[in-house]
Coordinates of C-alpha atoms in Angstrom, one line a residue:
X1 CA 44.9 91.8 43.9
X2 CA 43.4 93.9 40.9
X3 CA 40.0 94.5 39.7
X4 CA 40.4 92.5 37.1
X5 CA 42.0 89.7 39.0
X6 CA 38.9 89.7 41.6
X7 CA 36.1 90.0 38.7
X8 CA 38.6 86.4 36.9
X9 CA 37.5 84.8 40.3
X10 CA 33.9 85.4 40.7
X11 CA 33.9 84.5 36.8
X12 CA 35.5 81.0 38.1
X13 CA 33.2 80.6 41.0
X14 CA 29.9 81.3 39.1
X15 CA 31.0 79.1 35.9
X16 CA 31.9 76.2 38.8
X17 CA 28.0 76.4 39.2
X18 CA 26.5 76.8 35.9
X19 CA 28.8 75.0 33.3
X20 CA 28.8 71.4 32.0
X21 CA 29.8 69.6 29.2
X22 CA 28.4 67.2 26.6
X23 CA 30.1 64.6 29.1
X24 CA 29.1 65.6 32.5
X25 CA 27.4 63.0 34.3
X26 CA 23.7 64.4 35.1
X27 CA 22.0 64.7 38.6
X28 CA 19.6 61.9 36.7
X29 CA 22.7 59.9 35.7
X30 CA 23.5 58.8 39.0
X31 CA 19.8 58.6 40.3
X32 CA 20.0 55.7 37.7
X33 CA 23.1 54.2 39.0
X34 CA 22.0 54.0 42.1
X35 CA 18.4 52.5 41.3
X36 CA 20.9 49.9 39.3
X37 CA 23.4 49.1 42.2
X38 CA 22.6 50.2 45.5
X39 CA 22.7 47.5 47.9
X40 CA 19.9 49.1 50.1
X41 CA 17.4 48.1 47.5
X42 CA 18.5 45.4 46.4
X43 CA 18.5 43.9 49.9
X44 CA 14.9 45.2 50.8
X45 CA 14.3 43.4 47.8
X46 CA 15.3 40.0 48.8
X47 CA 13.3 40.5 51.7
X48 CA 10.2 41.3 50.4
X49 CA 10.7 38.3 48.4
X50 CA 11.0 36.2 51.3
X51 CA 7.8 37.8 52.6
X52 CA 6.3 36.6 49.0
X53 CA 7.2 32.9 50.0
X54 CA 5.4 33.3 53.7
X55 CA 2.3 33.2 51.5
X56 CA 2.9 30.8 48.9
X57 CA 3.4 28.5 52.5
X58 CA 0.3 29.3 54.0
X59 CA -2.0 28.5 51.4
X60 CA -0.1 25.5 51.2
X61 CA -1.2 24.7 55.1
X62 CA -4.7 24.3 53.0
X63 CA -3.6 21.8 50.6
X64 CA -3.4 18.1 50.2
X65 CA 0.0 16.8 52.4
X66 CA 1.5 13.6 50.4
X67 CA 3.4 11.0 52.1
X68 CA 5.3 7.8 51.0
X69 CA 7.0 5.7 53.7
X70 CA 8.8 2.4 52.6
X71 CA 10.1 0.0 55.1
X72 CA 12.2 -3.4 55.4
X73 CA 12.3 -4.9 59.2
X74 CA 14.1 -8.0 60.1
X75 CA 12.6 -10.2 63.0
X76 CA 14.6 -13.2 64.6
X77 CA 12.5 -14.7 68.0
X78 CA 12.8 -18.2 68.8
X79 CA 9.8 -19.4 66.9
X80 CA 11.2 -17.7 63.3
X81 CA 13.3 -15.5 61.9
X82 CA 13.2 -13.3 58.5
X83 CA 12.8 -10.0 57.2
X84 CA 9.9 -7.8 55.8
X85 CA 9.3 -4.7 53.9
X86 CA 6.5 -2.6 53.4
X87 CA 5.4 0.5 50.9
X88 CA 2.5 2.5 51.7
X89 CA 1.0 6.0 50.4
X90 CA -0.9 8.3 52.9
X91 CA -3.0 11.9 52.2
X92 CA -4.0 14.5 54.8
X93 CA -5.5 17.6 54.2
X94 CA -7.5 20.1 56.8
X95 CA -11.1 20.7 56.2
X96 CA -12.0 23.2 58.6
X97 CA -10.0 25.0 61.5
X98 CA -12.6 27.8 62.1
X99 CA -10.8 30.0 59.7
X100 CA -7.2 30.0 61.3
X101 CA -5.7 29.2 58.3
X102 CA -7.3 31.8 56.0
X103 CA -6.6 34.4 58.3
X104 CA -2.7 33.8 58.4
X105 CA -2.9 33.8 54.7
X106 CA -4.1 37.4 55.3
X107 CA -1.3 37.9 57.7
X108 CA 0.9 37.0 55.0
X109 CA -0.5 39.4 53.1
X110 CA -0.5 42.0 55.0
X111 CA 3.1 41.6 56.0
X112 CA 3.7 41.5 52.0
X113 CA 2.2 45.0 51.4
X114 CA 3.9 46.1 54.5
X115 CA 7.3 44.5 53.1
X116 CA 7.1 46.3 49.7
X117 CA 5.8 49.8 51.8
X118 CA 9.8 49.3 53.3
X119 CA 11.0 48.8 49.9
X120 CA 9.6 51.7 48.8
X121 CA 11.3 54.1 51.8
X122 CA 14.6 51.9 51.0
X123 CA 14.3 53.2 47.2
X124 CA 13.4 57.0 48.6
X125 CA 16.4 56.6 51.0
X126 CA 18.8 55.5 48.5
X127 CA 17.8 58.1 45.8
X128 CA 18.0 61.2 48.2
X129 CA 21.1 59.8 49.5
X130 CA 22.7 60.2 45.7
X131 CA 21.1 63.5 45.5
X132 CA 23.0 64.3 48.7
X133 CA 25.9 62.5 47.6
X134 CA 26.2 64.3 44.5
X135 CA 25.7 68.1 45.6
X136 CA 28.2 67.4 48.3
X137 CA 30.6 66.4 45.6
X138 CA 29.9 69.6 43.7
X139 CA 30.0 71.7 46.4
X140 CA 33.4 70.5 47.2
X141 CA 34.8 70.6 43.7
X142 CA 33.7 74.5 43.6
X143 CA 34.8 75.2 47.4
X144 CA 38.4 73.7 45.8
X145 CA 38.4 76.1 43.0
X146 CA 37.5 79.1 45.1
X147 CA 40.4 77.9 46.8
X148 CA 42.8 77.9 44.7
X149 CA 42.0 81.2 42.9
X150 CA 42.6 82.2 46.5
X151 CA 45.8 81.5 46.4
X152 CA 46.5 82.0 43.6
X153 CA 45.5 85.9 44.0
X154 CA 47.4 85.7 47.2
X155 CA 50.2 84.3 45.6
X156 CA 50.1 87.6 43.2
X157 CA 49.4 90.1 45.9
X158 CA 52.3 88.7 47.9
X159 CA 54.9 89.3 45.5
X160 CA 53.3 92.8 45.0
X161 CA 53.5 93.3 48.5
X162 CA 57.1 92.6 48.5
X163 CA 57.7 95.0 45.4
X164 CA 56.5 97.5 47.6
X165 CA 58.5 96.9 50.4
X166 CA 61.6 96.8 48.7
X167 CA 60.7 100.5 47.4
X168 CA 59.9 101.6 50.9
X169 CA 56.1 101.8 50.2
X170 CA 55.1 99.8 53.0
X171 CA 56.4 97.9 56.1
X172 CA 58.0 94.4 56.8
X173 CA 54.8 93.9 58.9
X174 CA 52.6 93.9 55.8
X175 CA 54.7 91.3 54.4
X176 CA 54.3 88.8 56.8
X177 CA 50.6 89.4 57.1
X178 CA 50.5 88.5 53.2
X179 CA 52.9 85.4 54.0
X180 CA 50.9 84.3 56.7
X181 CA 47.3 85.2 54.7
X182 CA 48.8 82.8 51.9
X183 CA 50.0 79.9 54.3
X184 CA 46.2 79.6 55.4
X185 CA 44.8 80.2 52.1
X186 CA 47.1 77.1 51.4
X187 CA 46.2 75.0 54.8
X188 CA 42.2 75.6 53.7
X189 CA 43.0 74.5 50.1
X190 CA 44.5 71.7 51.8
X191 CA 41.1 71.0 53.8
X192 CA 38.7 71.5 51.0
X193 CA 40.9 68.6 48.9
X194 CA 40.3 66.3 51.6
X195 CA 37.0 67.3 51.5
X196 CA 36.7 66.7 48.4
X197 CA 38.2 63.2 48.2
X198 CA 35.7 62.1 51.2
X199 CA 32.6 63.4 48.8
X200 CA 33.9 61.4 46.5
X201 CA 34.7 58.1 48.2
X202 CA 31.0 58.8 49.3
X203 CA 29.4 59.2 46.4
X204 CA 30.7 55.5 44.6
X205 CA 29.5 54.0 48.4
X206 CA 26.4 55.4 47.1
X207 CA 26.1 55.1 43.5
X208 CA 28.2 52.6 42.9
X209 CA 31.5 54.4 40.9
X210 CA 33.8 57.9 41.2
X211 CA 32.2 61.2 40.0
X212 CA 33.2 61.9 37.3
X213 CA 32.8 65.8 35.6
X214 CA 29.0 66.1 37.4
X215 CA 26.5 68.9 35.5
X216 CA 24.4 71.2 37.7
X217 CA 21.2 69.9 38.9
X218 CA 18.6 70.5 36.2
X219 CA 16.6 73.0 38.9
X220 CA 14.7 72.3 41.8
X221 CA 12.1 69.3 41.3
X222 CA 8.5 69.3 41.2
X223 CA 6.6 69.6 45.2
X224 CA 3.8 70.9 46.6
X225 CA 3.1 74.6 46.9
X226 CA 2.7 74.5 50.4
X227 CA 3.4 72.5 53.5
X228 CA 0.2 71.7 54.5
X229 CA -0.8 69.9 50.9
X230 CA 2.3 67.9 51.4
X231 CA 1.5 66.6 55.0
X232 CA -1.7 65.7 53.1
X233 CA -0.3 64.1 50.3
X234 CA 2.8 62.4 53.3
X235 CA -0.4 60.7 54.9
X236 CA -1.5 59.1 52.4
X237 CA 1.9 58.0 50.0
X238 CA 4.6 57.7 52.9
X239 CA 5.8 55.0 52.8
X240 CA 6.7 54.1 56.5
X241 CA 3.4 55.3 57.5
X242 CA 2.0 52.8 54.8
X243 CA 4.0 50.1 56.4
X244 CA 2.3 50.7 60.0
X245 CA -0.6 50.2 58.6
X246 CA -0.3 47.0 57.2
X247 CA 1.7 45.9 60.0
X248 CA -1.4 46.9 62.4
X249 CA -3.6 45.0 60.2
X250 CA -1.8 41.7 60.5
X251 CA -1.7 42.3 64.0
X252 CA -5.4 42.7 64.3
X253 CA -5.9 39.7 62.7
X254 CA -3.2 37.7 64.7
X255 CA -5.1 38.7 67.7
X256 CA -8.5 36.6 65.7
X257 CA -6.2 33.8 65.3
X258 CA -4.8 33.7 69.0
X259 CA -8.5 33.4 69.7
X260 CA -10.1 30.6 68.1
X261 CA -6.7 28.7 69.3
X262 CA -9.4 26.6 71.6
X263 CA -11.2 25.6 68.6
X264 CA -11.1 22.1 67.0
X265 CA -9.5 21.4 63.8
X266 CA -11.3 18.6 60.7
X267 CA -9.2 16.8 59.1
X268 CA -9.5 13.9 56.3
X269 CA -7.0 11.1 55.5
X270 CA -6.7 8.2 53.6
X271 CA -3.7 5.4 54.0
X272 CA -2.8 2.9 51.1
X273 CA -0.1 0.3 51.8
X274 CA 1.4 -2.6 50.6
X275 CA 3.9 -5.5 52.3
X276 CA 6.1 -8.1 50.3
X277 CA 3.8 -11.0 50.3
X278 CA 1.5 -8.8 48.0
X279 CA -0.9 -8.0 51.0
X280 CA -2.9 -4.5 50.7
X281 CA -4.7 -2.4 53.1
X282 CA -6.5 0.7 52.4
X283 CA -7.8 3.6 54.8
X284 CA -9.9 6.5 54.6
X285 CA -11.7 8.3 57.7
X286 CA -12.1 11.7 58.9
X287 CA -10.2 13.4 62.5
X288 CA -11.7 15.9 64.2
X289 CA -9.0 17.6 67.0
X290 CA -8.6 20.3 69.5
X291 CA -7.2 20.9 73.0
X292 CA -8.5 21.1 76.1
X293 CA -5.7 22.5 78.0
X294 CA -2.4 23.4 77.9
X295 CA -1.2 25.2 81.2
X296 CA -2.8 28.6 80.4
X297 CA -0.5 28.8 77.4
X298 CA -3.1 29.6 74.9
X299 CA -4.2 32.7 77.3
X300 CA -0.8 33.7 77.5
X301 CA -1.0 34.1 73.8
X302 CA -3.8 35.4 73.5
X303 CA -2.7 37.8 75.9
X304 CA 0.5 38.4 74.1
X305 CA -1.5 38.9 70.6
X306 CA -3.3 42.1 72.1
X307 CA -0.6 43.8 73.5
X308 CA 1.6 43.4 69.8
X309 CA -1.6 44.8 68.6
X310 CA -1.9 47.3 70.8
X311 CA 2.1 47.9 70.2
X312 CA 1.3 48.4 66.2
X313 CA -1.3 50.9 66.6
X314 CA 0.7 52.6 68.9
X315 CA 3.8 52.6 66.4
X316 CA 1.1 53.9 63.5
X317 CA 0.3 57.3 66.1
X318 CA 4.3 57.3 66.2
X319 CA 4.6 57.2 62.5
X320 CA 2.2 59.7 62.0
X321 CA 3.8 62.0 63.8
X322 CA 7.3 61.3 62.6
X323 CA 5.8 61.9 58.7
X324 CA 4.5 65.5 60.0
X325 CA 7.9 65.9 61.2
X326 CA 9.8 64.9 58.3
X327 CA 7.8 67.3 56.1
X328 CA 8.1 70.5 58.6
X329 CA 12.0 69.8 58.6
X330 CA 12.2 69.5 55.0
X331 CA 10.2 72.9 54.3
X332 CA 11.7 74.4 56.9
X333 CA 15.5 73.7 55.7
X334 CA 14.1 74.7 51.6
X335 CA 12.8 78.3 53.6
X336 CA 16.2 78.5 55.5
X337 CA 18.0 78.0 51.9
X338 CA 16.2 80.4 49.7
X339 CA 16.6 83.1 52.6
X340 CA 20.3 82.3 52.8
X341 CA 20.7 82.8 49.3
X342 CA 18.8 85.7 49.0
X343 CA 20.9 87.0 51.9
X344 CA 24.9 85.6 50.8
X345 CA 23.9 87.6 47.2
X346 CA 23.5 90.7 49.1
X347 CA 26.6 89.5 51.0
X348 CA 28.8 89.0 48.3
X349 CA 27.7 91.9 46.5
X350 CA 28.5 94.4 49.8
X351 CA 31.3 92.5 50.6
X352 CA 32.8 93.3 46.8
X353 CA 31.7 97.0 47.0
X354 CA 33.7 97.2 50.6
X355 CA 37.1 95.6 49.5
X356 CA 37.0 97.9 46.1
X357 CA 36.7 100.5 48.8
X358 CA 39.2 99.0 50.8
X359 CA 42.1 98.6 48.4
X360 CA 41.2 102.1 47.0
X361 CA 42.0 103.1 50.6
X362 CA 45.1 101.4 51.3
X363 CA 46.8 103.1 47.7
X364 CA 46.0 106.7 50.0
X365 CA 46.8 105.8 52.8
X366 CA 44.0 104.7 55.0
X367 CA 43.7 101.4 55.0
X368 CA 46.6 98.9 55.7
X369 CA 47.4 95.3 54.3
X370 CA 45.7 93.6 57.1
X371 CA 42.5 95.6 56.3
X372 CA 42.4 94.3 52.9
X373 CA 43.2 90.8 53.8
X374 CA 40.6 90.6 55.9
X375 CA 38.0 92.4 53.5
X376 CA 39.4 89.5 50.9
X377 CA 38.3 86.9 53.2
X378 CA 35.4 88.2 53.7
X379 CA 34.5 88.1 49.7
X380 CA 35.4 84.1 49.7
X381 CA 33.2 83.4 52.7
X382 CA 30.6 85.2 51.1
X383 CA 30.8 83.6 48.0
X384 CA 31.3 79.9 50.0
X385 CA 28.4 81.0 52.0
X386 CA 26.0 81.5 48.5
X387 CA 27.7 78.1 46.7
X388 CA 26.3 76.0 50.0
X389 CA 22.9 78.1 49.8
X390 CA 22.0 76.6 46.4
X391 CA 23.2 73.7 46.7
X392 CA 21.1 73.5 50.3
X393 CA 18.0 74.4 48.3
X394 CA 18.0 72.1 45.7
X395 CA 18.6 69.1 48.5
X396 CA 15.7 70.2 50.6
X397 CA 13.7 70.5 47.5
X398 CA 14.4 66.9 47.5
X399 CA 13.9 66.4 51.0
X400 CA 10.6 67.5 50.7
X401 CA 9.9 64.7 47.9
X402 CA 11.7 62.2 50.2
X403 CA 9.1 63.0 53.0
X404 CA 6.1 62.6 51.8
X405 CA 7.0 59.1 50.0
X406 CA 7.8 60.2 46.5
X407 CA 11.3 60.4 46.0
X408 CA 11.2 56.7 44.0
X409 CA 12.4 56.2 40.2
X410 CA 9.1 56.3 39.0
X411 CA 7.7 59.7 40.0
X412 CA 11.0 61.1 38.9
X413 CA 10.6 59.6 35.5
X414 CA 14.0 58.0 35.7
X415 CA 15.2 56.5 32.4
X416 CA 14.9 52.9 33.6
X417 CA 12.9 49.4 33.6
X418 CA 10.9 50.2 37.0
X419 CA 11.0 46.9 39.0
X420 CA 7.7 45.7 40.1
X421 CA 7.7 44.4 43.8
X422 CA 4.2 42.5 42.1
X423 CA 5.9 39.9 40.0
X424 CA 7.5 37.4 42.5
X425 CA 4.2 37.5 44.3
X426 CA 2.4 36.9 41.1
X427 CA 4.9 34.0 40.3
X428 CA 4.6 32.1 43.7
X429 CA 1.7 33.3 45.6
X430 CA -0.2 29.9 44.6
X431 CA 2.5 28.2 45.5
X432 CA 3.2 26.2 42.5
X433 CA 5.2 23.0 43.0
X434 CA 8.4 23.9 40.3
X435 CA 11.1 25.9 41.5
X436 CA 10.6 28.2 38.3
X437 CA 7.3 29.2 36.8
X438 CA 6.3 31.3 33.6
X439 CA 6.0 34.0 35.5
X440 CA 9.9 33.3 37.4
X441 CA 11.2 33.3 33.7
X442 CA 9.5 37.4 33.0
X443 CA 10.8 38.5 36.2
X444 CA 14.5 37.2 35.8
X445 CA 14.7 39.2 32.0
X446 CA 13.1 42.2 34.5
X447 CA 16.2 41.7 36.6
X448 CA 18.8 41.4 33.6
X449 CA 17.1 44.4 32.2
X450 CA 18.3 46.9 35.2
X451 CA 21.6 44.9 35.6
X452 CA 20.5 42.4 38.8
X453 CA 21.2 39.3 37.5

């Protein structure tokens, strides 16, 4: 291996790292694919809008209930026989329950905001997963290439070797070090390939299709300057911390509900029916109910009511914690990264200077083949080591934005329609009787906008 054969393969690893094409697929490319198809959001999606409906049904606990009943009976005792029908209307509605039913609407609620908190970790889940997703991929691809240059160079330094040995210049024993140097060069190419195809299989799991020619990440994202303003900011925008919350809230309030179980309920009805002989009968009257006693069940509730509250709040201290963690690991793996890089440069650098040494050495005499294989391998793990560094700090850069809550498709200003977790809730909070409403209609164009529907 020459100078200028060494110098071709740091030329090949550095423009692995810092060249595109006008048809490289951008970091922000497959952000967008995967805001488009992941599965993770799109199932935390249909969940959330099944927490929209819990709503729409509890206000309609508050509403007028509507009832038809038509009947035909046929009657044969000794004295007659024959057959009658009946059609009749009734209404009930609840007055007054002591405010039961007001407060599970705010449980609904509650649960709602709580849903769309979980939709909002699902979207900062699925977006760093395709950031991780794609660095791993081009990680791979330039590991592969350092690869083969590898043995490619080995390839050349073999046959030198050989030259060499058929002029007496050096031993059979050198030889087979260079044979056996290129047979694992070959064996790691080997590897990396395989790596390679699992990054890739990967990355369409995640955003939805194969890599194709990906560009370098644009540079590291925007965060906060310092870990203590991003556990601030964690507290505050995390999203599972947000969902706690919520979830401690509806708890609170399922603990009000557990208690006014003993309380009566006022109802109204009204009754309107009609037979076949044309006879009518009308009804109207109020129904005021509650229990007395039900084998200690409603303390047992009660009972059970506090201790899921006191569960919640003890899952929100838990959560707390787990959001200052998340933020200490993600800084702490962004400091690890920017000293490994600083660290593989002067690595690859040394390690450069020492095999120009090195095969100067072995043309004099003092060094043999084996020396210079292994200062060789030392350069490519050296200049692995730096590839994984950058690509390590531009993935906890990410982290960081993952851990505090803002790794979503609107903070990184991706280049589509942003769904709004709002506009089912908006469409059937008030639980209107059609099965499509105005607001239905928007959200559906919403969905064929991003490719849902």
């Amino acid at each position: 291996m020459n100078l200028r054969s060494l110098n071709t393969l740091a030329a090949l690893a550095v423009g692995a790292m810092i060249s595109t094409t006008a048809q490289a697929e951008t970091l922000s490319d497959a952000l967008v694919s995967t805001y488009r198809n992941s599965g993770l959001i799109d199932q935390n999606r249909a969940v959330l809008r099944a927490a929209d409906e819990d709503v729409a049904q509890a206000i309609a606990e508050l509403r007028p209930v509507l009832k038809y009943l038509a009947s035909v009976e046929y009657a044969d005792t000794s004295q007659s026989a024959g057959s009658s029908a009946k059609l009749g209307l009734s209404a009930d509605m609840l007055l007054y329950d002591f405010g039961r039913s007001q407060l599970s609407i705010d449980i609904a609620k509650e649960t709602v905001l709580a849903t769309r908190a979980a939709l909002i970790d699902a979207e900062n889940t699925a977006l760093f997963n395709a950031v991780n997703a794609f660095q791993a991929v081009r990680r791979s691809v330039v590991f592969v290439e350092l690869r083969e240059n590898n043995v490619r160079l080995l390839i050349e330094q073999l046959r030198a070797t050989r030259d060499r040995f058929e002029v007496g210049e050096v031993t059979r024993t050198d030889v087979s070090l260079s044979e056996a140097s290129l047979a694992a060069a070959r064996s790691s190419l080997a590897a990396e390939r395989g790596g390679l195809a699992r990054a890739k299989e990967q990355y369409r799991t995640i955003v939805g299709d194969y890599p194709g020619t990906l560009a370098p990440a644009p540079g590291m994202p925007s965060i906060p300057a310092t870990e203590g303003e991003a556990r601030a900011i964690a507290r505050q925008e995390n999203p599972i911390a947000k969902q706690v919350q919520h979830q401690v809230k509806a708890a609170e309030l399922g603990v009000q509900i557990a208690s006014r179980a003993m309380r009566p309920s006022l109802n109204a009805n009204g009754r309107l029916s009609v037979n076949d002989d044309g006879d009518e009968s009308a009804s109207i009257g109020l129904e005021l109910s509650g229990r007395i006693y039900q084998g200690g069940a409603i303390s047992s509730q009660l009972r059970q009511a506090q201790a899921r509250r006191d569960e919640a709040r003890s899952q929100l201290y838990t959560a707390g914690l787990q959001v200052d963690q998340q933020v200490g690991n993600a800084y702490a793996n962004l400091a690890v990264a920017i000293a490994s890089i600083d660290a593989s440069r002067q690595q690859v650098s040394a390690a450069e200077l020492a095999l120009r040494g090195t095969r100067e050495e072995l043309q004099l005499g003092a060094r043999t083949t084996l020396d210079v294989l292994d200062q060789e391998q030392e350069v490519l793990d050296a200049r692995t080591n730096l590839v994984s560094a950058e690509v390590d700090r531009i993935v906890a850069a990410y982290q960081v934005l993952d851990s505090i809550g803002l790794m979503t498709a609107e903070n990184l200003r991706l280049n589509v329609p942003i769904y709004d977790p709002a506009a089912y809730y908006n469409a059937v909070s008030n639980a209107p009787r059609g099965q499509v409403s105005k607001q239905g209609q928007a959200l559906d164009r919403v969905l064929r906008s991003i490719g849902k529907q």
